[in-house]
Amino acid sequence: MKHTHTNVIRQLAELLNQLNSQQYAQSLCVLNGSSIGQHTRHVIEFYQCLLKGYKSGIVDYDARERNFLLENDLSFTLDTIDEIISSIDAVGDVSVPLLLAVSYEPMQKAYIETSFVRELVYLIEHSIHHYALIRIGLQESFKEVFIPENFGVAYSTIQYRQA
């Protein structure tokens, strides 16, 4: 599972390496005014929340930092991606139980039993969903960027197409 994550995150880094800083941070109409950088920040911060939760025992995606350097500074973002890959690789027991904090009502938090590996599965799907949006932004605004065929495509869809 950790190997799959490394591949998923590296896909993003490889794609981002083709962009310049302006492309990365540019607001795109097709993304409702969001940028490639904003979607990237969102993906990265979910990984950071999970890694923080691995240490504390509680994962709270709603309490993410929202570090704007991640959506504007491409070099900083690529370094952060490398750190996430190293941190995931360093995790020992992926089956460690965790609590997931969720809040759908104001001032009311609920805690749901989960595990590190379960959240990794969620983050694969979450990341690929945002990659699909990034793909749309690139296809519409930066046609010169090479996008791998399966970037932003769910693993189940890839397997279905190959069958």
PDB file of C-alpha atoms in Angstrom, residues 2-123:
ATOM      1  CA  LYS A   2       2.810   2.441   0.838  1.00  0.00           C
ATOM      2  CA  HIS A   3       4.365   1.689  -2.564  1.00  0.00           C
ATOM      3  CA  THR A   4       1.105   2.635  -4.291  1.00  0.00           C
ATOM      4  CA  HIS A   5       1.111   5.927  -2.419  1.00  0.00           C
ATOM      5  CA  THR A   6       4.646   6.689  -3.393  1.00  0.00           C
ATOM      6  CA  ASN A   7       3.635   6.158  -7.024  1.00  0.00           C
ATOM      7  CA  VAL A   8       0.521   8.322  -6.686  1.00  0.00           C
ATOM      8  CA  ILE A   9       2.446  11.202  -5.110  1.00  0.00           C
ATOM      9  CA  ARG A  10       5.346  10.912  -7.559  1.00  0.00           C
ATOM     10  CA  GLN A  11       2.872  11.210 -10.450  1.00  0.00           C
ATOM     11  CA  LEU A  12       1.975  14.636  -9.133  1.00  0.00           C
ATOM     12  CA  ALA A  13       5.603  15.703  -8.687  1.00  0.00           C
ATOM     13  CA  GLU A  14       6.508  14.573 -12.203  1.00  0.00           C
ATOM     14  CA  LEU A  15       3.636  16.559 -13.650  1.00  0.00           C
ATOM     15  CA  LEU A  16       4.425  19.660 -11.590  1.00  0.00           C
ATOM     16  CA  ASN A  17       8.039  19.555 -12.768  1.00  0.00           C
ATOM     17  CA  GLN A  18       6.754  20.534 -16.228  1.00  0.00           C
ATOM     18  CA  LEU A  19       5.141  23.741 -14.979  1.00  0.00           C
ATOM     19  CA  ASN A  20       6.641  27.122 -14.341  1.00  0.00           C
ATOM     20  CA  SER A  21       5.729  29.121 -11.242  1.00  0.00           C
ATOM     21  CA  GLN A  22       3.210  31.291 -13.084  1.00  0.00           C
ATOM     22  CA  GLN A  23       1.341  28.296 -14.516  1.00  0.00           C
ATOM     23  CA  TYR A  24       1.305  26.639 -11.106  1.00  0.00           C
ATOM     24  CA  ALA A  25      -0.276  29.600  -9.311  1.00  0.00           C
ATOM     25  CA  GLN A  26      -2.513  30.963 -12.095  1.00  0.00           C
ATOM     26  CA  SER A  27      -6.241  31.159 -11.416  1.00  0.00           C
ATOM     27  CA  LEU A  28      -8.061  29.091 -14.061  1.00  0.00           C
ATOM     28  CA  CYS A  29     -11.638  29.758 -15.192  1.00  0.00           C
ATOM     29  CA  VAL A  30     -12.178  26.078 -15.978  1.00  0.00           C
ATOM     30  CA  LEU A  31     -11.401  25.299 -12.323  1.00  0.00           C
ATOM     31  CA  ASN A  32     -13.872  27.911 -11.099  1.00  0.00           C
ATOM     32  CA  GLY A  33     -11.033  30.294 -10.340  1.00  0.00           C
ATOM     33  CA  SER A  34      -8.851  27.774  -8.536  1.00  0.00           C
ATOM     34  CA  SER A  35      -5.274  27.072  -9.556  1.00  0.00           C
ATOM     35  CA  ILE A  36      -3.235  23.924 -10.036  1.00  0.00           C
ATOM     36  CA  GLY A  37      -1.404  25.047  -6.901  1.00  0.00           C
ATOM     37  CA  GLN A  38      -4.586  25.218  -4.839  1.00  0.00           C
ATOM     38  CA  HIS A  39      -5.572  21.670  -5.750  1.00  0.00           C
ATOM     39  CA  THR A  40      -2.022  20.522  -5.065  1.00  0.00           C
ATOM     40  CA  ARG A  41      -1.990  22.219  -1.660  1.00  0.00           C
ATOM     41  CA  HIS A  42      -5.248  20.524  -0.783  1.00  0.00           C
ATOM     42  CA  VAL A  43      -3.882  17.069  -1.668  1.00  0.00           C
ATOM     43  CA  ILE A  44      -0.615  17.624   0.199  1.00  0.00           C
ATOM     44  CA  GLU A  45      -2.298  18.918   3.325  1.00  0.00           C
ATOM     45  CA  PHE A  46      -4.469  15.820   3.571  1.00  0.00           C
ATOM     46  CA  TYR A  47      -1.298  13.728   3.607  1.00  0.00           C
ATOM     47  CA  GLN A  48       0.185  16.017   6.241  1.00  0.00           C
ATOM     48  CA  CYS A  49      -2.941  15.598   8.376  1.00  0.00           C
ATOM     49  CA  LEU A  50      -2.706  11.831   8.153  1.00  0.00           C
ATOM     50  CA  LEU A  51       0.982  11.824   9.081  1.00  0.00           C
ATOM     51  CA  LYS A  52       0.278  14.146  12.018  1.00  0.00           C
ATOM     52  CA  GLY A  53      -2.592  11.868  13.034  1.00  0.00           C
ATOM     53  CA  TYR A  54      -0.322   8.839  12.891  1.00  0.00           C
ATOM     54  CA  LYS A  55       1.707  10.431  15.692  1.00  0.00           C
ATOM     55  CA  SER A  56      -1.201  11.783  17.746  1.00  0.00           C
ATOM     56  CA  GLY A  57      -3.782   9.059  17.139  1.00  0.00           C
ATOM     57  CA  ILE A  58      -6.379  11.485  15.750  1.00  0.00           C
ATOM     58  CA  VAL A  59      -6.730  12.466  12.091  1.00  0.00           C
ATOM     59  CA  ASP A  60      -8.588  15.716  11.486  1.00  0.00           C
ATOM     60  CA  TYR A  61      -8.629  16.769   7.837  1.00  0.00           C
ATOM     61  CA  ASP A  62     -10.719  19.840   8.671  1.00  0.00           C
ATOM     62  CA  ALA A  63      -7.935  21.199  10.897  1.00  0.00           C
ATOM     63  CA  ARG A  64      -5.339  21.288   8.129  1.00  0.00           C
ATOM     64  CA  GLU A  65      -2.887  24.166   8.055  1.00  0.00           C
ATOM     65  CA  ARG A  66      -3.777  25.685   4.652  1.00  0.00           C
ATOM     66  CA  ASN A  67      -0.217  26.773   3.943  1.00  0.00           C
ATOM     67  CA  PHE A  68      -0.416  29.190   1.031  1.00  0.00           C
ATOM     68  CA  LEU A  69       3.239  28.598   0.157  1.00  0.00           C
ATOM     69  CA  LEU A  70       2.088  25.200  -1.092  1.00  0.00           C
ATOM     70  CA  GLU A  71      -0.203  26.794  -3.658  1.00  0.00           C
ATOM     71  CA  ASN A  72       2.168  29.541  -4.776  1.00  0.00           C
ATOM     72  CA  ASP A  73       5.752  28.311  -4.405  1.00  0.00           C
ATOM     73  CA  LEU A  74       6.404  25.400  -6.745  1.00  0.00           C
ATOM     74  CA  SER A  75       9.890  24.667  -5.400  1.00  0.00           C
ATOM     75  CA  PHE A  76       8.634  24.558  -1.809  1.00  0.00           C
ATOM     76  CA  THR A  77       5.798  22.287  -2.908  1.00  0.00           C
ATOM     77  CA  LEU A  78       8.114  19.818  -4.636  1.00  0.00           C
ATOM     78  CA  ASP A  79      10.322  19.691  -1.526  1.00  0.00           C
ATOM     79  CA  THR A  80       7.236  19.060   0.607  1.00  0.00           C
ATOM     80  CA  ILE A  81       6.164  16.207  -1.672  1.00  0.00           C
ATOM     81  CA  ASP A  82       9.595  14.614  -1.168  1.00  0.00           C
ATOM     82  CA  GLU A  83       9.164  14.960   2.602  1.00  0.00           C
ATOM     83  CA  ILE A  84       5.748  13.290   2.462  1.00  0.00           C
ATOM     84  CA  ILE A  85       7.122  10.368   0.465  1.00  0.00           C
ATOM     85  CA  SER A  86       9.926   9.911   3.009  1.00  0.00           C
ATOM     86  CA  SER A  87       7.505  10.164   5.919  1.00  0.00           C
ATOM     87  CA  ILE A  88       5.118   7.580   4.488  1.00  0.00           C
ATOM     88  CA  ASP A  89       8.032   5.254   3.751  1.00  0.00           C
ATOM     89  CA  ALA A  90       9.151   5.627   7.379  1.00  0.00           C
ATOM     90  CA  VAL A  91       5.791   4.540   8.821  1.00  0.00           C
ATOM     91  CA  GLY A  92       6.202   1.200  10.535  1.00  0.00           C
ATOM     92  CA  ASP A  93       2.831  -0.318  11.356  1.00  0.00           C
ATOM     93  CA  VAL A  94       0.267   0.778   8.767  1.00  0.00           C
ATOM     94  CA  SER A  95      -2.501  -1.074  10.594  1.00  0.00           C
ATOM     95  CA  VAL A  96      -2.230   1.190  13.657  1.00  0.00           C
ATOM     96  CA  PRO A  97      -5.721   2.225  14.830  1.00  0.00           C
ATOM     97  CA  LEU A  98      -6.639   5.890  14.650  1.00  0.00           C
ATOM     98  CA  LEU A  99      -9.634   8.091  15.289  1.00  0.00           C
ATOM     99  CA  LEU A 100     -10.987  10.217  12.465  1.00  0.00           C
ATOM    100  CA  ALA A 101     -12.432  13.542  13.612  1.00  0.00           C
ATOM    101  CA  VAL A 102     -15.384  14.707  11.532  1.00  0.00           C
ATOM    102  CA  SER A 103     -17.531  17.784  11.930  1.00  0.00           C
ATOM    103  CA  TYR A 104     -20.629  18.327   9.837  1.00  0.00           C
ATOM    104  CA  GLU A 105     -22.522  20.452  12.339  1.00  0.00           C
ATOM    105  CA  PRO A 106     -21.150  23.624  13.920  1.00  0.00           C
ATOM    106  CA  MET A 107     -19.321  22.965  17.189  1.00  0.00           C
ATOM    107  CA  GLN A 108     -20.010  19.208  17.021  1.00  0.00           C
ATOM    108  CA  LYS A 109     -17.167  16.805  16.396  1.00  0.00           C
ATOM    109  CA  ALA A 110     -17.593  13.080  16.087  1.00  0.00           C
ATOM    110  CA  TYR A 111     -14.817  10.505  16.227  1.00  0.00           C
ATOM    111  CA  ILE A 112     -14.868   7.430  14.027  1.00  0.00           C
ATOM    112  CA  GLU A 113     -12.567   4.442  14.374  1.00  0.00           C
ATOM    113  CA  THR A 114     -10.225   4.018  11.430  1.00  0.00           C
ATOM    114  CA  SER A 115      -6.637   2.999  10.763  1.00  0.00           C
ATOM    115  CA  PHE A 116      -3.617   4.435   9.032  1.00  0.00           C
ATOM    116  CA  VAL A 117      -3.960   2.016   6.117  1.00  0.00           C
ATOM    117  CA  ARG A 118      -7.679   2.789   5.729  1.00  0.00           C
ATOM    118  CA  GLU A 119      -6.881   6.481   5.502  1.00  0.00           C
ATOM    119  CA  LEU A 120      -4.149   5.744   2.960  1.00  0.00           C
ATOM    120  CA  VAL A 121      -6.803   4.060   0.816  1.00  0.00           C
ATOM    121  CA  TYR A 122      -9.004   7.141   1.158  1.00  0.00           C
ATOM    122  CA  LEU A 123      -6.120   9.436   0.218  1.00  0.00           C
TER     123      LEU A 123
END
